[in-house]
Amino acid sequence: MTTSRAQEVAEVLFELKRAGKVATFSTIASRAGFTSGTTGRSVLTALKTVRRDWPHLQWWRAIDDKGMLPRNSEHAKKLEESGFEISDAEGKHEDQVTIVALDEHLMQWNESGDEQAAV
């Protein structure tokens, strides 16, 4: 059974797909009307349902709040296949990658809920 959270997350993912953007777990949760939970746990749970019930939605547009992805993961590969440039993460994150120029690709919504360009 699909949860209302998963339905709300699915709607946000559809917005991201239309805009060609990505968003962090916290931003997606806020847009969907709930909190992301510890390390995005609530969003990750909703994403599992989205992947099962709406496989055509681009679940991989949801990224953790730090913008990090496991190297060679399905997540990173899906982003690359969609035209996002991926590079090694800096610092202590040897086994992780990130989206190049991440800030340019992050979806932003204004207070009225309308889409606006990434800052």
PDB file of C-alpha atoms in Angstrom, residues 1-74:
ATOM      1  CA  MET A   1       0.000   0.000   0.000  1.00  0.00           C
ATOM      2  CA  THR A   2       1.311   3.407  -0.966  1.00  0.00           C
ATOM      3  CA  THR A   3       1.733   5.890   1.858  1.00  0.00           C
ATOM      4  CA  SER A   4       0.727   9.529   1.635  1.00  0.00           C
ATOM      5  CA  ARG A   5       4.386  10.458   2.206  1.00  0.00           C
ATOM      6  CA  ALA A   6       5.421   8.378  -0.776  1.00  0.00           C
ATOM      7  CA  GLN A   7       2.712  10.032  -2.884  1.00  0.00           C
ATOM      8  CA  GLU A   8       3.939  13.484  -1.864  1.00  0.00           C
ATOM      9  CA  VAL A   9       7.563  12.525  -2.572  1.00  0.00           C
ATOM     10  CA  ALA A  10       6.476  11.169  -5.968  1.00  0.00           C
ATOM     11  CA  GLU A  11       4.937  14.541  -6.799  1.00  0.00           C
ATOM     12  CA  VAL A  12       8.159  16.328  -5.821  1.00  0.00           C
ATOM     13  CA  LEU A  13      10.208  13.914  -7.949  1.00  0.00           C
ATOM     14  CA  PHE A  14       7.946  14.686 -10.903  1.00  0.00           C
ATOM     15  CA  GLU A  15       8.613  18.413 -10.392  1.00  0.00           C
ATOM     16  CA  LEU A  16      12.355  17.702 -10.294  1.00  0.00           C
ATOM     17  CA  LYS A  17      12.154  15.683 -13.494  1.00  0.00           C
ATOM     18  CA  ARG A  18      10.290  18.471 -15.312  1.00  0.00           C
ATOM     19  CA  ALA A  19      12.842  21.043 -14.130  1.00  0.00           C
ATOM     20  CA  GLY A  20      15.881  18.844 -14.806  1.00  0.00           C
ATOM     21  CA  LYS A  21      17.072  19.384 -11.231  1.00  0.00           C
ATOM     22  CA  VAL A  22      17.979  17.410  -8.107  1.00  0.00           C
ATOM     23  CA  ALA A  23      17.069  18.130  -4.480  1.00  0.00           C
ATOM     24  CA  THR A  24      18.307  17.110  -1.064  1.00  0.00           C
ATOM     25  CA  PHE A  25      16.376  14.786   1.207  1.00  0.00           C
ATOM     26  CA  SER A  26      15.574  17.666   3.590  1.00  0.00           C
ATOM     27  CA  THR A  27      14.294  19.880   0.792  1.00  0.00           C
ATOM     28  CA  ILE A  28      12.146  17.094  -0.633  1.00  0.00           C
ATOM     29  CA  ALA A  29      10.707  16.270   2.784  1.00  0.00           C
ATOM     30  CA  SER A  30       9.923  19.911   3.477  1.00  0.00           C
ATOM     31  CA  ARG A  31       8.250  20.298   0.084  1.00  0.00           C
ATOM     32  CA  ALA A  32       6.262  17.102   0.748  1.00  0.00           C
ATOM     33  CA  GLY A  33       5.138  18.329   4.179  1.00  0.00           C
ATOM     34  CA  PHE A  34       7.202  16.281   6.623  1.00  0.00           C
ATOM     35  CA  THR A  35      10.678  16.174   8.160  1.00  0.00           C
ATOM     36  CA  SER A  36      13.401  14.085   6.576  1.00  0.00           C
ATOM     37  CA  GLY A  37      14.367  12.323   9.803  1.00  0.00           C
ATOM     38  CA  THR A  38      17.825  11.275  10.872  1.00  0.00           C
ATOM     39  CA  THR A  39      20.120  11.153   7.817  1.00  0.00           C
ATOM     40  CA  GLY A  40      17.084  11.349   5.535  1.00  0.00           C
ATOM     41  CA  ARG A  41      15.577   8.126   6.815  1.00  0.00           C
ATOM     42  CA  SER A  42      11.944   9.175   6.241  1.00  0.00           C
ATOM     43  CA  VAL A  43      12.688  10.195   2.663  1.00  0.00           C
ATOM     44  CA  LEU A  44      14.639   6.990   2.010  1.00  0.00           C
ATOM     45  CA  THR A  45      11.663   4.957   3.229  1.00  0.00           C
ATOM     46  CA  ALA A  46       9.328   6.895   0.934  1.00  0.00           C
ATOM     47  CA  LEU A  47      11.765   6.460  -1.971  1.00  0.00           C
ATOM     48  CA  LYS A  48      11.648   2.668  -1.575  1.00  0.00           C
ATOM     49  CA  THR A  49       7.889   2.825  -2.077  1.00  0.00           C
ATOM     50  CA  VAL A  50       8.246   5.227  -5.006  1.00  0.00           C
ATOM     51  CA  ARG A  51      10.728   2.895  -6.713  1.00  0.00           C
ATOM     52  CA  ARG A  52       8.345  -0.032  -6.245  1.00  0.00           C
ATOM     53  CA  ASP A  53       5.067   1.677  -7.169  1.00  0.00           C
ATOM     54  CA  TRP A  54       6.245   4.283  -9.692  1.00  0.00           C
ATOM     55  CA  PRO A  55       9.384   2.861 -11.346  1.00  0.00           C
ATOM     56  CA  HIS A  56       9.177   5.491 -14.115  1.00  0.00           C
ATOM     57  CA  LEU A  57       9.830   8.303 -11.625  1.00  0.00           C
ATOM     58  CA  GLN A  58      13.422   9.413 -11.340  1.00  0.00           C
ATOM     59  CA  TRP A  59      14.079   8.523  -7.684  1.00  0.00           C
ATOM     60  CA  TRP A  60      17.779   9.246  -8.127  1.00  0.00           C
ATOM     61  CA  ARG A  61      17.058  12.989  -8.265  1.00  0.00           C
ATOM     62  CA  ALA A  62      16.872  12.813  -4.452  1.00  0.00           C
ATOM     63  CA  ILE A  63      20.321  13.167  -2.894  1.00  0.00           C
ATOM     64  CA  ASP A  64      21.566  13.271   0.669  1.00  0.00           C
ATOM     65  CA  ASP A  65      21.913  16.656   2.324  1.00  0.00           C
ATOM     66  CA  LYS A  66      25.694  16.690   1.887  1.00  0.00           C
ATOM     67  CA  GLY A  67      25.417  15.900  -1.819  1.00  0.00           C
ATOM     68  CA  MET A  68      27.501  12.736  -1.448  1.00  0.00           C
ATOM     69  CA  LEU A  69      26.905   9.487  -3.311  1.00  0.00           C
ATOM     70  CA  PRO A  70      28.662   6.141  -2.951  1.00  0.00           C
ATOM     71  CA  ARG A  71      31.228   5.684  -5.733  1.00  0.00           C
ATOM     72  CA  ASN A  72      30.046   3.283  -8.475  1.00  0.00           C
ATOM     73  CA  SER A  73      26.535   3.155  -6.988  1.00  0.00           C
ATOM     74  CA  GLU A  74      23.362   2.795  -9.031  1.00  0.00           C
TER      75      GLU A  74
END
